[in-house]
mmCIF file of C-alpha atoms and ligand atoms in Angstrom:
data_model
loop_
_atom_site.group_PDB
_atom_site.id
_atom_site.type_symbol
_atom_site.label_atom_id
_atom_site.label_comp_id
_atom_site.label_asym_id
_atom_site.label_seq_id
_atom_site.Cartn_x
_atom_site.Cartn_y
_atom_site.Cartn_z
ATOM 1 C CA MET A 746 -6.868 -17.774 5.931
ATOM 2 C CA LEU A 747 -4.176 -14.969 5.253
ATOM 3 C CA THR A 748 -1.052 -14.881 3.436
ATOM 4 C CA THR A 749 2.284 -14.050 4.726
ATOM 5 C CA VAL A 750 5.101 -12.737 2.561
ATOM 6 C CA THR A 751 8.693 -11.157 3.618
ATOM 7 C CA ALA A 752 9.470 -8.224 1.008
ATOM 8 C CA GLY A 753 12.846 -6.665 2.612
ATOM 9 C CA PRO A 754 12.414 -5.520 6.229
ATOM 10 C CA TYR A 755 8.842 -6.192 6.097
ATOM 11 C CA THR A 756 6.232 -8.108 6.649
ATOM 12 C CA VAL A 757 3.357 -8.281 4.163
ATOM 13 C CA ARG A 758 0.320 -9.911 5.635
ATOM 14 C CA GLY A 759 -3.433 -10.244 4.331
ATOM 15 C CA VAL A 760 -5.316 -11.120 1.526
ATOM 16 C CA SER A 761 -6.084 -9.800 -1.927
ATOM 17 C CA VAL A 762 -8.209 -11.112 -4.325
ATOM 18 C CA GLY A 763 -9.038 -9.132 -7.264
ATOM 19 C CA GLY A 764 -12.935 -7.503 -6.647
ATOM 20 C CA VAL A 765 -13.209 -10.204 -4.123
ATOM 21 C CA TYR A 766 -11.211 -8.759 -1.008
ATOM 22 C CA THR A 767 -8.290 -6.854 -0.079
ATOM 23 C CA SER A 768 -6.782 -5.994 3.313
ATOM 24 C CA ILE A 769 -2.697 -6.140 3.892
ATOM 25 C CA ALA A 770 -1.130 -5.193 6.771
ATOM 26 C CA ILE A 771 2.474 -4.223 7.284
ATOM 27 C CA PRO A 772 2.871 -5.304 10.973
ATOM 28 C CA GLU A 773 5.882 -3.668 11.698
ATOM 29 C CA LEU A 774 4.340 -0.357 10.836
ATOM 30 C CA GLY A 775 1.254 -1.293 12.830
ATOM 31 C CA LEU A 776 -0.650 -0.244 9.780
ATOM 32 C CA LEU A 777 -3.438 -1.978 7.102
ATOM 33 C CA PHE A 778 -3.877 -0.866 3.662
ATOM 34 C CA ASP A 779 -7.426 -1.328 2.652
ATOM 35 C CA ALA A 780 -10.121 -3.090 4.756
ATOM 36 C CA GLY A 781 -11.629 -6.074 2.592
ATOM 37 C CA ILE A 782 -11.457 -8.369 5.388
ATOM 38 C CA SER A 783 -11.710 -8.258 9.138
ATOM 39 C CA PRO A 784 -9.754 -10.649 10.366
ATOM 40 C CA ARG A 785 -9.341 -10.784 14.357
ATOM 41 C CA SER A 786 -5.666 -9.520 14.745
ATOM 42 C CA PHE A 787 -6.080 -6.456 11.794
ATOM 43 C CA GLY A 788 -8.451 -5.284 14.957
ATOM 44 C CA GLY A 789 -5.375 -4.046 16.794
ATOM 45 C CA LEU A 790 -3.553 -2.291 13.689
ATOM 46 C CA ASP A 791 -3.979 1.838 14.924
ATOM 47 C CA THR A 792 -4.034 3.434 10.622
ATOM 48 C CA ILE A 793 -5.946 2.150 7.992
ATOM 49 C CA LEU A 794 -5.238 3.456 4.806
ATOM 50 C CA LEU A 795 -8.237 3.250 2.347
ATOM 51 C CA SER A 796 -6.920 3.585 -1.276
ATOM 52 C CA HIS A 797 -11.108 4.067 -2.510
ATOM 53 C CA GLY A 798 -14.938 3.131 -1.560
ATOM 54 C CA HIS A 799 -15.428 -0.050 -3.245
ATOM 55 C CA ALA A 800 -16.633 -2.646 -1.082
ATOM 56 C CA ASP A 801 -14.123 -5.186 -1.861
ATOM 57 C CA HIS A 802 -11.731 -2.511 0.051
ATOM 58 C CA ILE A 803 -13.909 -0.781 2.461
ATOM 59 C CA GLY A 804 -16.540 -4.029 3.257
ATOM 60 C CA ALA A 805 -14.869 -5.123 6.298
ATOM 61 C CA LEU A 806 -14.028 -1.725 8.463
ATOM 62 C CA PRO A 807 -17.269 -1.406 10.588
ATOM 63 C CA ALA A 808 -16.205 -5.248 11.799
ATOM 64 C CA LEU A 809 -13.010 -4.065 11.995
ATOM 65 C CA LEU A 810 -13.924 -1.295 14.447
ATOM 66 C CA GLY A 811 -16.176 -3.673 16.213
ATOM 67 C CA ILE A 812 -13.261 -6.177 17.228
ATOM 68 C CA ARG A 813 -10.964 -3.062 18.432
ATOM 69 C CA GLY A 814 -12.646 -3.210 21.814
ATOM 70 C CA LEU A 815 -11.579 -7.010 22.273
ATOM 71 C CA HIS A 816 -7.770 -5.595 21.723
ATOM 72 C CA GLY A 817 -8.641 -3.609 24.548
ATOM 73 C CA LYS A 818 -8.377 -0.282 22.041
ATOM 74 C CA SER A 819 -10.171 2.622 23.765
ATOM 75 C CA ARG A 820 -9.131 5.156 20.641
ATOM 76 C CA PRO A 821 -10.561 5.198 17.287
ATOM 77 C CA PRO A 822 -8.152 4.203 14.396
ATOM 78 C CA ARG A 823 -6.643 6.539 11.907
ATOM 79 C CA VAL A 824 -8.430 6.090 8.837
ATOM 80 C CA VAL A 825 -6.258 7.746 5.189
ATOM 81 C CA MET A 826 -8.682 7.816 2.952
ATOM 82 C CA PRO A 827 -9.512 10.714 -0.067
ATOM 83 C CA ALA A 828 -10.402 13.390 0.623
ATOM 84 C CA GLU A 829 -13.628 13.073 -1.301
ATOM 85 C CA ILE A 830 -15.103 9.951 0.420
ATOM 86 C CA VAL A 831 -14.681 11.485 4.251
ATOM 87 C CA ASP A 832 -18.326 12.852 4.704
ATOM 88 C CA ASP A 833 -20.092 9.614 2.925
ATOM 89 C CA LEU A 834 -17.709 7.232 4.991
ATOM 90 C CA THR A 835 -17.963 8.898 8.104
ATOM 91 C CA GLY A 836 -22.510 9.008 6.983
ATOM 92 C CA ALA A 837 -22.295 5.319 6.609
ATOM 93 C CA LEU A 838 -20.571 4.535 9.738
ATOM 94 C CA ALA A 839 -22.843 7.356 11.854
ATOM 95 C CA LEU A 840 -25.819 4.859 10.802
ATOM 96 C CA LEU A 841 -23.871 1.429 11.228
ATOM 97 C CA THR A 842 -23.855 2.924 15.043
ATOM 98 C CA LYS A 843 -27.489 3.822 15.236
ATOM 99 C CA LEU A 844 -28.209 0.089 14.095
ATOM 100 C CA GLN A 845 -25.209 -0.929 16.732
ATOM 101 C CA ARG A 846 -26.161 0.960 19.229
ATOM 102 C CA TRP A 847 -22.346 0.954 19.576
ATOM 103 C CA PRO A 848 -20.251 3.432 18.920
ATOM 104 C CA LEU A 849 -17.860 2.492 15.603
ATOM 105 C CA GLU A 850 -15.478 5.579 15.662
ATOM 106 C CA ILE A 851 -12.786 6.508 13.484
ATOM 107 C CA GLU A 852 -10.447 9.478 13.322
ATOM 108 C CA ALA A 853 -10.708 10.213 9.464
ATOM 109 C CA ILE A 854 -7.936 12.035 7.518
ATOM 110 C CA GLY A 855 -8.796 12.887 4.154
ATOM 111 C CA MET A 856 -5.943 13.198 1.779
ATOM 112 C CA ASN A 857 -5.846 14.723 -1.678
ATOM 113 C CA PRO A 858 -3.113 14.221 -4.527
ATOM 114 C CA GLY A 859 0.355 15.607 -2.996
ATOM 115 C CA ASP A 860 -1.197 15.902 0.513
ATOM 116 C CA GLU A 861 1.155 14.878 3.188
ATOM 117 C CA PHE A 862 0.667 13.269 6.773
ATOM 118 C CA ALA A 863 2.976 12.800 9.238
ATOM 119 C CA LEU A 864 1.682 9.140 10.894
ATOM 120 C CA ARG A 865 4.739 9.063 13.025
ATOM 121 C CA PRO A 866 7.484 11.926 13.379
ATOM 122 C CA ASP A 867 10.227 10.020 11.083
ATOM 123 C CA LEU A 868 7.093 8.399 8.707
ATOM 124 C CA HIS A 869 5.188 10.117 6.456
ATOM 125 C CA VAL A 870 2.223 9.494 4.051
ATOM 126 C CA ARG A 871 1.755 10.693 0.391
ATOM 127 C CA ALA A 872 -0.957 10.723 -1.360
ATOM 128 C CA ILE A 873 -0.863 9.908 -4.943
ATOM 129 C CA ARG A 874 -3.652 10.470 -7.557
ATOM 130 C CA THR A 875 -4.773 7.012 -8.967
ATOM 131 C CA PHE A 876 -6.876 6.275 -11.985
ATOM 132 C CA HIS A 877 -10.445 4.361 -11.364
ATOM 133 C CA PRO A 878 -14.241 5.106 -11.540
ATOM 134 C CA VAL A 879 -14.069 6.663 -8.456
ATOM 135 C CA PRO A 880 -12.038 8.706 -5.906
ATOM 136 C CA SER A 881 -9.157 6.850 -5.733
ATOM 137 C CA LEU A 882 -5.269 7.044 -4.001
ATOM 138 C CA ALA A 883 -2.175 4.754 -3.892
ATOM 139 C CA TYR A 884 0.145 6.172 -0.829
ATOM 140 C CA LEU A 885 3.934 6.530 -0.653
ATOM 141 C CA LEU A 886 4.999 5.587 3.021
ATOM 142 C CA ILE A 887 8.579 7.629 3.449
ATOM 143 C CA ARG A 888 10.720 7.457 6.302
ATOM 144 C CA ARG A 889 12.713 10.837 7.486
ATOM 145 C CA VAL A 890 15.815 11.078 9.037
ATOM 146 C CA ALA A 891 18.264 13.683 10.168
ATOM 147 C CA LYS A 892 21.824 12.696 8.894
ATOM 148 C CA LEU A 893 25.022 14.201 9.368
ATOM 149 C CA ARG A 894 26.033 16.672 6.326
ATOM 150 C CA PRO A 895 28.389 14.644 3.930
ATOM 151 C CA GLU A 896 31.159 17.190 4.320
ATOM 152 C CA LEU A 897 30.983 16.170 8.231
ATOM 153 C CA HIS A 898 31.373 12.833 7.684
ATOM 154 C CA GLY A 899 35.409 12.974 8.452
ATOM 155 C CA LEU A 900 35.496 15.079 11.351
ATOM 156 C CA ALA A 901 35.889 13.877 15.089
ATOM 157 C CA GLY A 902 32.799 14.301 17.564
ATOM 158 C CA PRO A 903 34.481 17.256 19.412
ATOM 159 C CA GLU A 904 34.566 18.887 16.683
ATOM 160 C CA ILE A 905 31.020 18.335 15.356
ATOM 161 C CA ALA A 906 29.769 19.241 18.448
ATOM 162 C CA ALA A 907 31.477 22.550 18.485
ATOM 163 C CA ARG A 908 29.583 23.500 15.042
ATOM 164 C CA ARG A 909 26.372 22.662 16.589
ATOM 165 C CA ARG A 910 27.045 24.762 19.407
ATOM 166 C CA ALA A 911 28.494 27.789 17.168
ATOM 167 C CA GLY A 912 25.092 27.299 15.539
ATOM 168 C CA ASP A 913 25.766 25.036 12.481
ATOM 169 C CA ASP A 914 23.343 23.087 10.543
ATOM 170 C CA ILE A 915 25.401 19.792 10.915
ATOM 171 C CA THR A 916 22.248 17.717 9.278
ATOM 172 C CA GLU A 917 20.481 17.314 6.822
ATOM 173 C CA ILE A 918 16.903 15.330 5.853
ATOM 174 C CA ASP A 919 17.381 12.022 4.465
ATOM 175 C CA GLU A 920 13.889 10.816 2.562
ATOM 176 C CA ARG A 921 13.602 7.422 1.485
ATOM 177 C CA ILE A 922 10.277 5.766 -0.155
ATOM 178 C CA GLU A 923 10.306 2.527 2.136
ATOM 179 C CA ILE A 924 6.895 1.186 0.648
ATOM 180 C CA ALA A 925 4.465 1.994 -1.644
ATOM 181 C CA TYR A 926 0.796 0.956 -2.261
ATOM 182 C CA ALA A 927 -1.085 0.988 -5.268
ATOM 183 C CA THR A 928 -4.023 -0.734 -6.454
ATOM 184 C CA ASP A 929 -7.401 -0.387 -8.587
ATOM 185 C CA THR A 930 -5.908 1.850 -11.285
ATOM 186 C CA LEU A 931 -4.964 2.119 -14.864
ATOM 187 C CA VAL A 932 -1.382 1.722 -15.097
ATOM 188 C CA SER A 933 -0.392 5.213 -16.155
ATOM 189 C CA VAL A 934 -0.184 5.537 -12.227
ATOM 190 C CA LEU A 935 3.527 4.290 -13.044
ATOM 191 C CA ASP A 936 3.853 7.744 -15.642
ATOM 192 C CA HIS A 937 2.684 10.386 -13.654
ATOM 193 C CA SER A 938 3.810 9.252 -10.475
ATOM 194 C CA PRO A 939 7.283 7.571 -11.644
ATOM 195 C CA GLU A 940 7.989 7.578 -7.864
ATOM 196 C CA LEU A 941 6.175 4.371 -7.239
ATOM 197 C CA LEU A 942 9.180 3.151 -9.260
ATOM 198 C CA ARG A 943 11.953 4.035 -6.990
ATOM 199 C CA ALA A 944 9.761 2.539 -3.239
ATOM 200 C CA ARG A 945 11.863 0.038 -1.814
ATOM 201 C CA VAL A 946 9.084 -2.277 -1.956
ATOM 202 C CA LEU A 947 6.349 -1.839 -4.157
ATOM 203 C CA ILE A 948 2.419 -3.394 -3.289
ATOM 204 C CA MET A 949 0.709 -3.036 -6.547
ATOM 205 C CA GLU A 950 -2.576 -4.540 -8.338
ATOM 206 C CA CYS A 951 -1.810 -6.492 -11.653
ATOM 207 C CA THR A 952 -5.311 -8.438 -11.545
ATOM 208 C CA PHE A 953 -5.185 -9.491 -15.449
ATOM 209 C CA LEU A 954 -2.047 -11.929 -16.221
ATOM 210 C CA ASP A 955 -2.604 -13.345 -20.056
ATOM 211 C CA ASP A 956 -5.105 -13.056 -22.569
ATOM 212 C CA ARG A 957 -7.912 -14.882 -20.334
ATOM 213 C CA LYS A 958 -8.830 -10.520 -20.004
ATOM 214 C CA SER A 959 -7.988 -8.842 -22.814
ATOM 215 C CA LEU A 960 -5.910 -5.253 -21.884
ATOM 216 C CA GLU A 961 -8.612 -3.545 -23.202
ATOM 217 C CA ALA A 962 -10.953 -5.158 -20.769
ATOM 218 C CA ALA A 963 -8.931 -4.635 -17.854
ATOM 219 C CA ARG A 964 -8.252 -1.211 -19.247
ATOM 220 C CA ALA A 965 -12.065 -0.981 -19.239
ATOM 221 C CA GLY A 966 -12.257 -1.409 -15.617
ATOM 222 C CA CYS A 967 -9.221 0.584 -14.870
ATOM 223 C CA HIS A 968 -6.894 -2.473 -13.710
ATOM 224 C CA ILE A 969 -3.606 -3.258 -14.317
ATOM 225 C CA HIS A 970 -2.780 -6.344 -16.816
ATOM 226 C CA LEU A 971 0.895 -8.009 -16.469
ATOM 227 C CA ASP A 972 1.577 -6.724 -20.279
ATOM 228 C CA GLU A 973 1.486 -3.096 -19.232
ATOM 229 C CA VAL A 974 3.767 -4.248 -16.577
ATOM 230 C CA ILE A 975 6.110 -5.893 -18.991
ATOM 231 C CA GLU A 976 6.282 -3.006 -21.399
ATOM 232 C CA ARG A 977 7.767 -1.514 -18.137
ATOM 233 C CA ALA A 978 10.250 -4.065 -17.079
ATOM 234 C CA GLU A 979 13.154 -1.906 -17.257
ATOM 235 C CA ARG A 980 11.826 1.166 -15.414
ATOM 236 C CA PHE A 981 10.866 -0.681 -11.924
ATOM 237 C CA GLU A 982 13.537 0.305 -9.635
ATOM 238 C CA ASN A 983 12.282 -1.562 -6.675
ATOM 239 C CA GLU A 984 14.003 -4.020 -4.218
ATOM 240 C CA HIS A 985 10.603 -6.129 -4.400
ATOM 241 C CA ILE A 986 7.547 -5.559 -6.181
ATOM 242 C CA VAL A 987 4.431 -7.478 -4.033
ATOM 243 C CA MET A 988 1.869 -8.481 -6.919
ATOM 244 C CA MET A 989 -1.332 -8.118 -5.711
ATOM 245 C CA HIS A 990 -5.191 -7.787 -6.643
ATOM 246 C CA THR A 991 -4.854 -10.875 -8.761
ATOM 247 C CA SER A 992 -7.794 -11.922 -10.356
ATOM 248 C CA GLN A 993 -9.289 -15.564 -9.594
ATOM 249 C CA LEU A 994 -9.703 -16.231 -12.946
ATOM 250 C CA TYR A 995 -6.037 -17.636 -12.266
ATOM 251 C CA ARG A 996 -5.181 -20.600 -10.025
ATOM 252 C CA THR A 997 -2.982 -19.420 -7.169
ATOM 253 C CA ASP A 998 -0.556 -22.328 -7.790
ATOM 254 C CA GLU A 999 -0.207 -21.371 -12.022
ATOM 255 C CA VAL A 1000 0.360 -17.390 -11.024
ATOM 256 C CA ALA A 1001 4.098 -17.771 -10.138
ATOM 257 C CA ALA A 1002 4.531 -19.874 -13.483
ATOM 258 C CA ILE A 1003 2.634 -17.232 -15.585
ATOM 259 C CA LEU A 1004 5.125 -14.723 -14.343
ATOM 260 C CA ASP A 1005 8.253 -17.124 -14.601
ATOM 261 C CA ARG A 1006 6.960 -17.511 -18.404
ATOM 262 C CA ARG A 1007 6.179 -14.395 -19.350
ATOM 263 C CA VAL A 1008 8.045 -11.565 -16.979
ATOM 264 C CA PRO A 1009 11.932 -10.617 -18.177
ATOM 265 C CA PRO A 1010 14.341 -12.462 -15.275
ATOM 266 C CA GLY A 1011 15.871 -9.070 -14.136
ATOM 267 C CA LEU A 1012 12.063 -8.166 -12.982
ATOM 268 C CA ARG A 1013 10.455 -11.308 -12.134
ATOM 269 C CA LYS A 1014 13.433 -12.183 -9.584
ATOM 270 C CA ARG A 1015 12.124 -9.431 -7.891
ATOM 271 C CA ILE A 1016 8.387 -9.829 -7.999
ATOM 272 C CA ILE A 1017 6.520 -11.780 -5.057
ATOM 273 C CA PRO A 1018 3.078 -12.830 -5.639
ATOM 274 C CA PHE A 1019 0.976 -11.921 -3.048
ATOM 275 C CA VAL A 1020 -1.219 -15.670 -3.171
ATOM 276 C CA PRO A 1021 -1.967 -18.503 -0.926
ATOM 277 C CA ALA A 1022 0.741 -21.094 -0.587
ATOM 278 C CA ASP A 1023 -1.309 -23.716 -0.273
ATOM 279 C CA GLY A 1024 -2.977 -23.351 -3.941
ATOM 280 C CA HIS A 1025 -6.377 -22.382 -3.070
ATOM 281 C CA TRP A 1026 -8.271 -18.968 -2.663
ATOM 282 C CA PRO A 1027 -9.303 -18.154 0.407
ATOM 283 C CA GLY A 1028 -12.952 -18.889 1.547
HETATM 284 ZN ZN1 ZN B 1088 -10.463 -3.934 -6.087
HETATM 285 ZN ZN1 ZN B 1089 -11.833 -0.790 -6.956
#
């Protein structure tokens, strides 16, 4: 039932059907974006980033927490979410805990737009404001590594070591946006936060692909229409764009053909439609 695609060095695995369910794992980073379904393997992931509180994005969180024990995980997962929903979500899990008589615990991390949190020493998540009827966020995964200052590149090792001993600052921090995840938002998120367009891999919703849904109707629901992506075709600098949250208005086997027909080739070749290979929406 899971779709798996490769985007640069990353595996992108999960399910995403607009309004039905979205859950996308990056196994190399041990993290999950949204919790719309709870396949067995996702129970072993230690970090979950929730875009917002709509059921198609959080509905399977209790089930995922239940599966964790079967993976031998004794600590609760870190769950990153918009700060405004922390109390409601932890309150809901407390009620479910009472119902189950079994603890459904998370380490809740509430974020506001612009906040950063270190997932690992070299990997940070930064929250971005998205535009949806409920509190919602996009996330940037930023890799920070210490690099030798460029002016020292030609020097021999012992010379560099001597400068370090002398107290010189020989490194600088290199920041690279590895993955961006933006779903359930007006397209204006790309204009307000253009760093999304520079992420190495952009995982982005494109719920509607042609005039089966008008641009106005897509905007009224706070979702992105392919017309709006095409308008901005020149601005995407991403190596790969994983296009997800596609509406079931479209058959999975026509998604690629619609993109081929409508999207300028320079952009089209970087888009990976996140739809099942077997031609059927899961479930
Ligand atoms: Zn959604
Ligand atoms: Zn939503």
